[in-house]
Amino acid sequence: MKNIVILISGGGSNMAALVRCAARDQWAKRYGAQVALVVSNKAEARGLDFARAQGIATEVMDHKAFPDRETFDAALGDLIARYDTPEWPALVVLAGFMRILTPAFVERFAGRLTNIHPSLLPAFAGLHTHQRAIDASCKFAGATVHLVTAELDHGPILEQAVVPVLPDDTEATLAARVLTQEHLIYPRAIARLLQRG
Ligand code: GRF
């Protein structure tokens, strides 16, 4: 089995979209793949309830319980590595995981570590993407799925979706419009990676 490990910090709607798509499109049958584990660095992440209700294994790894970023990332990496199989190292999917990862972690999972970012990268890496797009009078915004490299919110682009920025948009209305597209492109990008093997 190809194991997918999803990392979240909050609502987990992208994780839920992936889980739903995996079931609907029969990823187990089609690709021999399953969402095997959902990890959150926050115990109160709402996404954990969804994952548990789906019968998916969950783990909470509180970064505040670790002395530094390196130690946390090493422990997180070891947890994920338990889901490697002899034929296939686990695919690591960041879905609203609000932690900056160390170069050592990125290196360890290079080529099988993905992220979704709510902007049309390379524009607006970092936080507050929607407000920054509105402030810059952008006419279009969107979301990007990319492979993770050591530089924050960079790396080869796997999928993008574009939405219009409307004249009366607020950060919240734009974020909601972008999020609906995130839920389409993240599962599509992961399915492509699984297909490629
Ligand atoms: C999404 O907009 C994602 O792109 C960003 O954080 C948000 C997470 O939403 N990195 P959710 O937890 O998947 O609902």
Short mmCIF file of C-alpha atoms and ligand atoms in Angstrom, two decimals:
data_model
loop_
_atom_site.label_atom_id
_atom_site.label_comp_id
_atom_site.label_asym_id
_atom_site.label_seq_id
_atom_site.Cartn_x
_atom_site.Cartn_y
_atom_site.Cartn_z
CA MET A 1 0.00 0.00 0.00
CA LYS A 2 1.16 3.54 -0.75
CA ASN A 3 0.63 5.51 2.43
CA ILE A 4 -0.30 9.17 2.45
CA VAL A 5 0.39 11.15 5.62
CA ILE A 6 -1.42 14.48 5.90
CA LEU A 7 -0.22 17.23 8.25
CA ILE A 8 -2.71 19.83 9.50
CA SER A 9 -2.96 22.55 12.13
CA GLY A 10 -6.59 23.63 12.00
CA GLY A 11 -9.82 23.18 10.09
CA GLY A 12 -8.44 20.53 7.81
CA SER A 13 -10.82 21.20 4.94
CA ASN A 14 -8.12 20.37 2.38
CA MET A 15 -7.38 17.14 4.24
CA ALA A 16 -11.10 16.33 4.22
CA ALA A 17 -11.27 17.05 0.47
CA LEU A 18 -8.38 14.65 -0.09
CA VAL A 19 -9.98 11.93 2.03
CA ARG A 20 -13.32 12.34 0.24
CA CYS A 21 -11.68 12.25 -3.17
CA ALA A 22 -9.63 9.17 -2.24
CA ALA A 23 -12.87 7.38 -1.33
CA ARG A 24 -14.88 8.65 -4.29
CA ASP A 25 -12.20 7.90 -6.88
CA GLN A 26 -11.15 4.65 -5.22
CA TRP A 27 -7.50 5.48 -4.77
CA ALA A 28 -7.00 2.15 -2.97
CA LYS A 29 -8.14 0.18 -5.99
CA ARG A 30 -6.77 2.51 -8.62
CA TYR A 31 -3.37 3.44 -7.15
CA GLY A 32 -2.99 1.10 -4.18
CA ALA A 33 -2.94 4.24 -2.02
CA GLN A 34 -4.61 5.27 1.22
CA VAL A 35 -4.65 8.20 3.61
CA ALA A 36 -2.98 6.32 6.46
CA LEU A 37 -2.37 9.03 9.04
CA VAL A 38 -3.38 12.59 9.88
CA VAL A 39 -0.98 14.49 12.14
CA SER A 40 -1.70 17.81 13.82
CA ASN A 41 0.66 19.98 15.83
CA LYS A 42 -2.42 21.30 17.65
CA ALA A 43 -4.64 19.05 19.77
CA GLU A 44 -7.66 21.27 19.15
CA ALA A 45 -7.42 21.13 15.34
CA ARG A 46 -10.98 20.55 14.15
CA GLY A 47 -9.76 18.43 11.27
CA LEU A 48 -8.79 15.68 13.71
CA ASP A 49 -12.46 14.98 14.47
CA PHE A 50 -13.20 14.47 10.79
CA ALA A 51 -10.23 12.13 10.36
CA ARG A 52 -11.20 10.09 13.43
CA ALA A 53 -14.79 9.83 12.21
CA GLN A 54 -13.44 8.41 8.94
CA GLY A 55 -11.51 5.76 10.84
CA ILE A 56 -8.14 7.27 9.91
CA ALA A 57 -5.28 7.06 12.42
CA THR A 58 -4.49 10.44 14.00
CA GLU A 59 -1.58 11.76 16.02
CA VAL A 60 -1.08 15.02 17.85
CA MET A 61 2.50 16.21 18.03
CA ASP A 62 2.62 19.45 19.97
CA HIS A 63 5.62 21.48 18.84
CA LYS A 64 5.62 23.33 22.17
CA ALA A 65 6.64 20.11 23.90
CA PHE A 66 9.96 20.12 22.03
CA PRO A 67 12.99 22.25 22.86
CA ASP A 68 13.57 23.48 19.32
CA ARG A 69 12.48 23.23 15.71
CA GLU A 70 15.15 20.64 14.83
CA THR A 71 14.05 18.22 17.56
CA PHE A 72 10.38 18.60 16.67
CA ASP A 73 11.03 18.04 12.99
CA ALA A 74 13.19 14.98 13.69
CA ALA A 75 10.44 13.43 15.84
CA LEU A 76 7.78 14.30 13.26
CA GLY A 77 9.94 12.75 10.55
CA ASP A 78 10.38 9.57 12.59
CA LEU A 79 6.62 9.32 13.09
CA ILE A 80 6.00 9.69 9.36
CA ALA A 81 8.75 7.19 8.52
CA ARG A 82 6.74 4.50 10.31
CA TYR A 83 4.33 4.74 7.38
CA ASP A 84 6.98 4.00 4.76
CA THR A 85 6.55 0.62 3.15
CA PRO A 86 9.42 -1.34 1.58
CA GLU A 87 8.11 -0.55 -1.92
CA TRP A 88 7.01 3.00 -1.33
CA PRO A 89 8.08 5.77 1.03
CA ALA A 90 5.11 7.68 2.45
CA LEU A 91 3.83 10.73 0.61
CA VAL A 92 3.78 13.71 2.98
CA VAL A 93 1.00 16.21 2.31
CA LEU A 94 1.02 19.56 4.08
CA ALA A 95 -2.55 20.85 4.31
CA GLY A 96 -2.76 24.00 6.36
CA PHE A 97 0.19 22.89 8.50
CA MET A 98 1.27 26.17 10.03
CA ARG A 99 4.89 25.35 10.76
CA ILE A 100 8.05 26.33 8.98
CA LEU A 101 10.00 23.13 8.34
CA THR A 102 13.74 22.78 8.78
CA PRO A 103 15.97 22.13 5.77
CA ALA A 104 16.76 18.72 7.28
CA PHE A 105 13.07 17.75 7.25
CA VAL A 106 12.58 19.01 3.71
CA GLU A 107 15.68 17.11 2.59
CA ARG A 108 14.49 13.92 4.28
CA PHE A 109 11.18 13.96 2.37
CA ALA A 110 12.41 15.60 -0.82
CA GLY A 111 10.35 14.77 -3.89
CA ARG A 112 7.45 13.39 -1.83
CA LEU A 113 6.55 16.44 0.25
CA THR A 114 3.75 18.67 -1.08
CA ASN A 115 2.12 21.89 0.07
CA ILE A 116 -0.87 24.00 -0.87
CA HIS A 117 -0.54 27.74 -0.69
CA PRO A 118 -3.44 30.18 -1.12
CA SER A 119 -1.88 32.42 -3.78
CA LEU A 120 -0.65 32.21 -7.33
CA LEU A 121 2.97 31.49 -6.49
CA PRO A 122 5.56 32.87 -6.89
CA ALA A 123 3.40 35.89 -5.93
CA PHE A 124 2.59 36.30 -2.25
CA ALA A 125 4.60 33.64 -0.50
CA GLY A 126 4.09 33.77 3.28
CA LEU A 127 1.05 34.88 5.26
CA HIS A 128 -1.99 37.15 4.63
CA THR A 129 -2.02 36.30 0.95
CA HIS A 130 -5.62 37.36 0.30
CA GLN A 131 -5.32 40.79 1.91
CA ARG A 132 -2.06 41.36 0.08
CA ALA A 133 -3.70 40.46 -3.25
CA ILE A 134 -6.57 42.89 -2.51
CA ASP A 135 -4.15 45.63 -1.41
CA ALA A 136 -2.18 45.22 -4.64
CA SER A 137 -5.43 45.59 -6.67
CA CYS A 138 -4.91 42.15 -8.21
CA LYS A 139 -7.70 41.22 -10.59
CA PHE A 140 -7.04 37.51 -10.10
CA ALA A 141 -5.97 35.39 -7.17
CA GLY A 142 -5.75 31.67 -6.65
CA ALA A 143 -3.98 28.74 -5.11
CA THR A 144 -0.91 26.64 -5.84
CA VAL A 145 0.06 23.06 -5.08
CA HIS A 146 3.81 22.61 -5.14
CA LEU A 147 6.60 20.30 -4.14
CA VAL A 148 8.31 21.64 -1.04
CA THR A 149 11.88 22.84 -1.20
CA ALA A 150 13.96 24.54 1.47
CA GLU A 151 12.72 28.01 0.51
CA LEU A 152 9.30 28.85 2.03
CA ASP A 153 6.38 28.53 -0.43
CA HIS A 154 8.64 27.79 -3.38
CA GLY A 155 9.35 24.61 -5.30
CA PRO A 156 8.10 23.09 -8.55
CA ILE A 157 4.44 23.85 -9.19
CA LEU A 158 2.13 20.86 -9.59
CA GLU A 159 -1.27 22.56 -9.97
CA GLN A 160 -2.75 26.05 -9.88
CA ALA A 161 -6.25 27.47 -9.91
CA VAL A 162 -7.27 31.04 -10.66
CA VAL A 163 -10.27 32.95 -9.28
CA PRO A 164 -11.34 36.56 -9.93
CA VAL A 165 -10.90 39.21 -7.25
CA LEU A 166 -14.25 41.03 -7.11
CA PRO A 167 -14.55 44.76 -6.39
CA ASP A 168 -16.22 44.32 -3.01
CA ASP A 169 -14.09 41.39 -1.85
CA THR A 170 -12.85 41.20 1.70
CA GLU A 171 -10.08 38.93 2.87
CA ALA A 172 -12.77 36.48 4.02
CA THR A 173 -14.81 36.39 0.80
CA LEU A 174 -11.71 36.00 -1.34
CA ALA A 175 -10.32 33.30 0.95
CA ALA A 176 -13.58 31.36 0.70
CA ARG A 177 -13.56 31.57 -3.10
CA VAL A 178 -9.95 30.40 -3.26
CA LEU A 179 -10.59 27.58 -0.79
CA THR A 180 -13.27 26.01 -3.01
CA GLN A 181 -10.59 25.73 -5.71
CA GLU A 182 -8.00 24.38 -3.27
CA HIS A 183 -10.35 21.49 -2.59
CA LEU A 184 -10.29 20.62 -6.30
CA ILE A 185 -6.63 21.07 -7.17
CA TYR A 186 -5.01 19.38 -4.16
CA PRO A 187 -6.67 15.99 -4.71
CA ARG A 188 -5.98 16.30 -8.44
CA ALA A 189 -2.28 16.98 -7.84
CA ILE A 190 -1.94 14.07 -5.42
CA ALA A 191 -3.77 11.70 -7.78
CA ARG A 192 -1.30 12.66 -10.52
CA LEU A 193 1.66 11.93 -8.24
CA LEU A 194 0.17 8.56 -7.30
CA GLN A 195 -0.44 7.75 -10.93
CA ARG A 196 3.17 8.51 -11.76
CA GLY A 197 4.23 6.17 -8.95
C1 GRF B 1 -5.69 26.90 3.21
O1 GRF B 1 -6.04 28.11 2.63
C2 GRF B 1 -4.29 26.53 2.81
O2 GRF B 1 -3.98 26.89 1.51
C3 GRF B 1 -3.48 27.36 3.77
O3 GRF B 1 -4.18 27.28 4.99
C4 GRF B 1 -5.56 27.02 4.74
C5 GRF B 1 -5.88 25.75 5.45
O4 GRF B 1 -7.22 25.43 5.38
N1 GRF B 1 -2.11 26.90 3.81
P1 GRF B 1 -7.71 23.98 5.85
O5 GRF B 1 -7.08 23.69 7.21
O6 GRF B 1 -7.29 22.99 4.82
O7 GRF B 1 -9.20 24.12 5.96
#
